[in-house]
mmCIF file of C-alpha atoms in Angstrom:
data_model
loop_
_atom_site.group_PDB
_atom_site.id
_atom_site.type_symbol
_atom_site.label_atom_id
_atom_site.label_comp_id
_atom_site.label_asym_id
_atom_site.label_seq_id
_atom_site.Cartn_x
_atom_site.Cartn_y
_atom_site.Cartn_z
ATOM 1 C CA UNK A 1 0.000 0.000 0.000
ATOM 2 C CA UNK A 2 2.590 2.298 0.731
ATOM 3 C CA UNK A 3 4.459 2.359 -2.651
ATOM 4 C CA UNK A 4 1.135 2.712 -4.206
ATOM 5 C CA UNK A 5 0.850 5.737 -1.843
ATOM 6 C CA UNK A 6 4.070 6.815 -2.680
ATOM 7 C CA UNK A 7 4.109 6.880 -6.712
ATOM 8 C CA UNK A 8 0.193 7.266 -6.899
ATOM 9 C CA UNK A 9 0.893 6.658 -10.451
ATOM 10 C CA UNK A 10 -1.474 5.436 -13.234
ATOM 11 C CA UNK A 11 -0.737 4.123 -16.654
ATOM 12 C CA UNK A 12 0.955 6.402 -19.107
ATOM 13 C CA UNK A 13 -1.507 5.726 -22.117
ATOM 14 C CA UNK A 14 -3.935 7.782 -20.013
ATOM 15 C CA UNK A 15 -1.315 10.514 -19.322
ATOM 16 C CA UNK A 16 -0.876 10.743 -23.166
ATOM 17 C CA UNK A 17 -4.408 10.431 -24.230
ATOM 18 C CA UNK A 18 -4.671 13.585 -22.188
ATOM 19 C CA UNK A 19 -2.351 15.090 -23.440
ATOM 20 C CA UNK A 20 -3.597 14.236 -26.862
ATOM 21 C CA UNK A 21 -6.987 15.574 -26.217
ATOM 22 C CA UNK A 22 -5.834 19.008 -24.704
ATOM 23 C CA UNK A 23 -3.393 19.238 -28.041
ATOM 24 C CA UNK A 24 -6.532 18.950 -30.270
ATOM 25 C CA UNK A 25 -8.538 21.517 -28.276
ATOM 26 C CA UNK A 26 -4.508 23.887 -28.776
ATOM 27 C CA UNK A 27 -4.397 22.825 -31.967
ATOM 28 C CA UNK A 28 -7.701 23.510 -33.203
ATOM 29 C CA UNK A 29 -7.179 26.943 -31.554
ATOM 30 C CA UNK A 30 -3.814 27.599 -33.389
ATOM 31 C CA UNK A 31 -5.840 26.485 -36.697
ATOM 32 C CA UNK A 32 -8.140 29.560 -36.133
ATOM 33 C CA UNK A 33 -5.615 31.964 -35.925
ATOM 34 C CA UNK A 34 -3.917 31.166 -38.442
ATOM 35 C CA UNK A 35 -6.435 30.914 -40.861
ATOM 36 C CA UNK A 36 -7.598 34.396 -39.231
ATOM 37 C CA UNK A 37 -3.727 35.426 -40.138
ATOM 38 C CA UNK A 38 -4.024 34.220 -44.013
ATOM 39 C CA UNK A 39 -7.326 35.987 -44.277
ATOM 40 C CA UNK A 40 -9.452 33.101 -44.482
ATOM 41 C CA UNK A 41 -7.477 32.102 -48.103
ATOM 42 C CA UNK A 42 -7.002 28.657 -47.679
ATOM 43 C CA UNK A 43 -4.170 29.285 -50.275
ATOM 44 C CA UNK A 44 -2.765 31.215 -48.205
ATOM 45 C CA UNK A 45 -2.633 29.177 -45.090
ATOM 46 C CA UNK A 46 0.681 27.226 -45.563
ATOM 47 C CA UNK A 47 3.125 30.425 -46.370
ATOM 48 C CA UNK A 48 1.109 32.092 -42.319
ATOM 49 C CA UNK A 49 2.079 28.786 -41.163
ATOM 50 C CA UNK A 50 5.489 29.390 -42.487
ATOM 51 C CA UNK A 51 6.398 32.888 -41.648
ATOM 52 C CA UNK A 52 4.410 31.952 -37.914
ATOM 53 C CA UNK A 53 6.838 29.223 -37.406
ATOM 54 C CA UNK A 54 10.126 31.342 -38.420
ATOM 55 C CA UNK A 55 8.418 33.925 -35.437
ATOM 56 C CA UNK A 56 8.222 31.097 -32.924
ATOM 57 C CA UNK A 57 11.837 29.580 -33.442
ATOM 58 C CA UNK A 58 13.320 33.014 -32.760
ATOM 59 C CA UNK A 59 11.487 32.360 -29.345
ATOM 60 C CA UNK A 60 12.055 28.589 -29.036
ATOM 61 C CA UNK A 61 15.195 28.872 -27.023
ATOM 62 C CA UNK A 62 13.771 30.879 -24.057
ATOM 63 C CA UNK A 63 10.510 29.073 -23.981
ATOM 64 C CA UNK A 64 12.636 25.523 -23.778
ATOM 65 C CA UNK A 65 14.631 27.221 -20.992
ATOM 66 C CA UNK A 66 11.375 27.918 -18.871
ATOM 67 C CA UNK A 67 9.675 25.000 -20.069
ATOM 68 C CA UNK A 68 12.516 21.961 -18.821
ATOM 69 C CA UNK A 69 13.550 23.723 -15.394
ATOM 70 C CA UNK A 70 9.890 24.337 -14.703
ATOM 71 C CA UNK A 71 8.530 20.755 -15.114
ATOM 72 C CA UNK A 72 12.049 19.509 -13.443
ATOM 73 C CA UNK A 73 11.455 21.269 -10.786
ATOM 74 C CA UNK A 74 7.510 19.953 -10.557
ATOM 75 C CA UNK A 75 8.886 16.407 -10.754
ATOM 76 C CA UNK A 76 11.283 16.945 -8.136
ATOM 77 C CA UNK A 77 8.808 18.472 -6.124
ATOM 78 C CA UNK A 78 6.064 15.753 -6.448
ATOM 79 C CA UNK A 79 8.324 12.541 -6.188
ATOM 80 C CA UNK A 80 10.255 13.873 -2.746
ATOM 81 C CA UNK A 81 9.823 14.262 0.533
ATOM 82 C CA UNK A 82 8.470 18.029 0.682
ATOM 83 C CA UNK A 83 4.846 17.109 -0.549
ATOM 84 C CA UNK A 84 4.824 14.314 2.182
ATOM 85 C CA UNK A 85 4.353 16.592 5.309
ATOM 86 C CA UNK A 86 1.719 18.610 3.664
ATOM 87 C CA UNK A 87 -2.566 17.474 4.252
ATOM 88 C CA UNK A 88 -3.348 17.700 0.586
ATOM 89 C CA UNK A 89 -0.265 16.632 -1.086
ATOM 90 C CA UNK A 90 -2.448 14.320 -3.534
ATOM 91 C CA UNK A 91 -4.787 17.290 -4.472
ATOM 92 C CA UNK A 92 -1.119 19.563 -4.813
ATOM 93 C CA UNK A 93 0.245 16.534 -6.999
ATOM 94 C CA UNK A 94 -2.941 16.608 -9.607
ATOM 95 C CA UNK A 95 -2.520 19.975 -9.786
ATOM 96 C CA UNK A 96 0.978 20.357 -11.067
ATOM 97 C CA UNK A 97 0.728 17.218 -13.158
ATOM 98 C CA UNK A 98 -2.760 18.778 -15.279
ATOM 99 C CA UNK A 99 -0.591 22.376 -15.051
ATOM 100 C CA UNK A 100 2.242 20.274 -17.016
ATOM 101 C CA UNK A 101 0.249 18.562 -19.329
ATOM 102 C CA UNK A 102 -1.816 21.258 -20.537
ATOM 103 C CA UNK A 103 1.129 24.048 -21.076
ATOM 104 C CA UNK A 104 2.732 20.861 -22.775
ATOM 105 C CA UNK A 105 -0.087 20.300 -24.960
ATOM 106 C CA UNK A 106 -0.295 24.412 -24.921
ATOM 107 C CA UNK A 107 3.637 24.240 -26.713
ATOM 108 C CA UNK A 108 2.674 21.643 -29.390
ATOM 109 C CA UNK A 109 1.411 23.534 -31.997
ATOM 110 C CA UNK A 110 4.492 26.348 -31.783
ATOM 111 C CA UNK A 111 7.190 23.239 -31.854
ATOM 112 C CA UNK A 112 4.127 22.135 -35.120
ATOM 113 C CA UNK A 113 4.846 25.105 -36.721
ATOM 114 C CA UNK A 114 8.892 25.729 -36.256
ATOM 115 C CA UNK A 115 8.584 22.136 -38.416
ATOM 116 C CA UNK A 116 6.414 23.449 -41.338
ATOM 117 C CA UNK A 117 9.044 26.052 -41.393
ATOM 118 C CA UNK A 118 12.066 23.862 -41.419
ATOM 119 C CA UNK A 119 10.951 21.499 -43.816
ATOM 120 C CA UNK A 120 9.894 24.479 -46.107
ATOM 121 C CA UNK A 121 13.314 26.274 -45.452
ATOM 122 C CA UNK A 122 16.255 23.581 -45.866
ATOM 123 C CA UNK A 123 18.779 26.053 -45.011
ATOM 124 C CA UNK A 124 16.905 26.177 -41.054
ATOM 125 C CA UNK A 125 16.015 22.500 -41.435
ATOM 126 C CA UNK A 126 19.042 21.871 -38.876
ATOM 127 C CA UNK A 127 17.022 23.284 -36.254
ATOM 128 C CA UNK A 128 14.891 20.669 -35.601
ATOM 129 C CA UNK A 129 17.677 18.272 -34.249
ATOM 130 C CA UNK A 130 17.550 20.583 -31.810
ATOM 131 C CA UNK A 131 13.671 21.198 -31.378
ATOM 132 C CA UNK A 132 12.787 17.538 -31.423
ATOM 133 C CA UNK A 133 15.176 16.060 -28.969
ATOM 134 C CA UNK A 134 13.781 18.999 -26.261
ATOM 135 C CA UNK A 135 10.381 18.086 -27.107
ATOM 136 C CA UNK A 136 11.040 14.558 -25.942
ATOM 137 C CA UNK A 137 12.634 15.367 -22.965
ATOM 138 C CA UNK A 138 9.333 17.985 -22.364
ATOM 139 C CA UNK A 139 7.180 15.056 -23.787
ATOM 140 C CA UNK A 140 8.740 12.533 -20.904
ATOM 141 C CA UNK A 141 8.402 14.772 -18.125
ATOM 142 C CA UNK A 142 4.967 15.785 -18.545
ATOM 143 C CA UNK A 143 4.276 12.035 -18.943
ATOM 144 C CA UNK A 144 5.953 11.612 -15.777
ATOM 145 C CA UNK A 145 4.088 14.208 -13.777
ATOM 146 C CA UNK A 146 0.662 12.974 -15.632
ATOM 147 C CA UNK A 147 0.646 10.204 -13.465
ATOM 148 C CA UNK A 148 0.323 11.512 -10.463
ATOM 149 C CA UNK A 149 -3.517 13.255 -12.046
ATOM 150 C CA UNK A 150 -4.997 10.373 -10.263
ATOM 151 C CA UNK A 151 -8.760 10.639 -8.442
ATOM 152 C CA UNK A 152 -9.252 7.276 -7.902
ATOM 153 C CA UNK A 153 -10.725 6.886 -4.220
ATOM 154 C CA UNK A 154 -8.227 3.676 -3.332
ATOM 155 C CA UNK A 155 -5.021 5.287 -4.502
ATOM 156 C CA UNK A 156 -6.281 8.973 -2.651
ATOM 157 C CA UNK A 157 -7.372 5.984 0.439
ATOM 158 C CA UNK A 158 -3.572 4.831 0.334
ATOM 159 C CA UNK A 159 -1.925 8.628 0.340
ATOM 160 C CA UNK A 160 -4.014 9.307 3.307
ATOM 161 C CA UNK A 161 -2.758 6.702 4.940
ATOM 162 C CA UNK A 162 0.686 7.100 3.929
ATOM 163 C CA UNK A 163 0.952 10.394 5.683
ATOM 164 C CA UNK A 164 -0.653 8.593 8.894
ATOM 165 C CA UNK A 165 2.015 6.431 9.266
ATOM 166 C CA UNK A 166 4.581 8.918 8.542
ATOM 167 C CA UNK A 167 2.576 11.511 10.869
ATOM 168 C CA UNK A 168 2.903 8.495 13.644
ATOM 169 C CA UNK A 169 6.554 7.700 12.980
ATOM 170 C CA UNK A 170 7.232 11.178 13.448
ATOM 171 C CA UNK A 171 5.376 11.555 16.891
ATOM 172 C CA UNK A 172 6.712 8.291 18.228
ATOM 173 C CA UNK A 173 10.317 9.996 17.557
ATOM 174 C CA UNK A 174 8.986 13.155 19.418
ATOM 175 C CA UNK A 175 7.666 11.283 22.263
ATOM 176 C CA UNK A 176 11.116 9.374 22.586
ATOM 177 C CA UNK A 177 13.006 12.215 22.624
ATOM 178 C CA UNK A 178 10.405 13.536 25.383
ATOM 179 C CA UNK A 179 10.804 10.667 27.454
ATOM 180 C CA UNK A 180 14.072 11.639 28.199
ATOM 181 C CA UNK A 181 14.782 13.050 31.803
ATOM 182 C CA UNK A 182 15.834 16.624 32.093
ATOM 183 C CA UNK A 183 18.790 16.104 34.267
ATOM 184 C CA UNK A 184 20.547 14.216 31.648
ATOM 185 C CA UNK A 185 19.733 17.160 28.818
ATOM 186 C CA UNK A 186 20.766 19.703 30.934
ATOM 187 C CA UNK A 187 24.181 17.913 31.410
ATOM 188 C CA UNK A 188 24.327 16.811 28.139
ATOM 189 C CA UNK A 189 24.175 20.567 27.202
ATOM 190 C CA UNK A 190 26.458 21.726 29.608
ATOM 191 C CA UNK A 191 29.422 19.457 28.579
ATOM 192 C CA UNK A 192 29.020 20.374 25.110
ATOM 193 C CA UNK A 193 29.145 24.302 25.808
ATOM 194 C CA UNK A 194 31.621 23.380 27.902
ATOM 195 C CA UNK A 195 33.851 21.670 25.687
ATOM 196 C CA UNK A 196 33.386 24.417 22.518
ATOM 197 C CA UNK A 197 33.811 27.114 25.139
ATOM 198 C CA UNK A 198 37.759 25.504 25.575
ATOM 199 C CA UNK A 199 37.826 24.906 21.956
ATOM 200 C CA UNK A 200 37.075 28.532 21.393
ATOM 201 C CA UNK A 201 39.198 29.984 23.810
ATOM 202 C CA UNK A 202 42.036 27.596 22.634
ATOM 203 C CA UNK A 203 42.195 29.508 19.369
ATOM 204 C CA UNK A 204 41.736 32.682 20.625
ATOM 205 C CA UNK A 205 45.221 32.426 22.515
ATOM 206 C CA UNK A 206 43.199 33.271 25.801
ATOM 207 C CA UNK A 207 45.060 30.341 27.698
ATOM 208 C CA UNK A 208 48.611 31.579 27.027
ATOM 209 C CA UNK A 209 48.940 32.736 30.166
ATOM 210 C CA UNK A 210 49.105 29.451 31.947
ATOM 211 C CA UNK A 211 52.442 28.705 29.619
ATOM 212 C CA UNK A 212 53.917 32.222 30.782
#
């Protein structure tokens, strides 16, 4: 139960087919400017496309630099230990795994584009063994963080009880430390002042006086 708890992970397909359906709804978007751009000339359509895509690769570079740190840092984030001490790390989780998906699926027709306008430029064509490779690595991570969108009521039943235990782990080491008696602390403490106090005095030259 617990490493259900932990990954609360569901298949990939799903995480794609997601992704695939908020890429439609982006794409079909895109589609309307553009033909909005070539002024409803369906002739037209493919050189918009064209000069669009030329516009977006001059802006590819920065985008990819927000893009990969940003969904890093939501993977990180999501798989460690932070999310574990908060109530509604599960709800936290679905949210930054739908945010990643859907500015993923947001990207696609941009990275769409910067192709048409390789393929119809050979001199840029170069570009997209650059382009393609970070789209993979944005297309994995997203993936990734997809499947932790999950509302099924057993896998949000195991979370729950994952932070129980760790909730009770935690206050069993509080109450062992508690159990300790105060005379021993207070020693404990004094000895260590005690000893940095020499150590600090040692360096300072403050005990010279007992070689004089």
């Amino acid at each position: 139960m617990r490493d259900v708890a932990s990954t609360a992970a569901r298949p990939a397909r799903e995480s794609l087919a997601e992704i695939g359906f908020m890429f439609s709804l982006t794409f079909v978007i895109g589609l309307g400017v553009m033909w909005s751009a070539a002024g409803g000339d369906i002739t037209k359509l493919w050189e918009a496309s064209v000069l669009a895509g030329a516009s977006v690769l001059n802006e590819l570079s920065w985008v990819f630099g927000l893009y990969v740190p940003t969904l890093l840092g939501f993977y990180v984030l999501v798989t460690g230990e932070q999310l574990g001490q908060v109530t509604n790390a599960g709800r936290l989780r679905r949210i930054l795994g739908v945010v990643a998906e859907f500015s993923f699926a947001a990207l696609l027709p941009g990275v769409l584009l910067v192709a048409i306008y390789c393929v119809s430029s050979p001199a840029t064509i170069g570009a997209l063994f650059a382009v393609v490779p970070a789209t993979f690595v944005l297309a994995f991570l997203t993936v990734q963080l997809g499947g932790f969108v999950v509302f099924e009521l057993a896998v949000q039943l195991a979370d729950a009880e994952q932070l129980r235990d760790q909730s009770q782990s935690r206050l069993a080491i509080l109450k062992s430390r508690s159990r300790r008696p105060l005379w021993s602390v207070l020693a404990f403490t004094v000895v260590v002042l005690s000893v940095l106090g020499l150590v600090v005095f040692g360096f300072a030259g403050e005990w010279g006086w007992l070689l004089q």
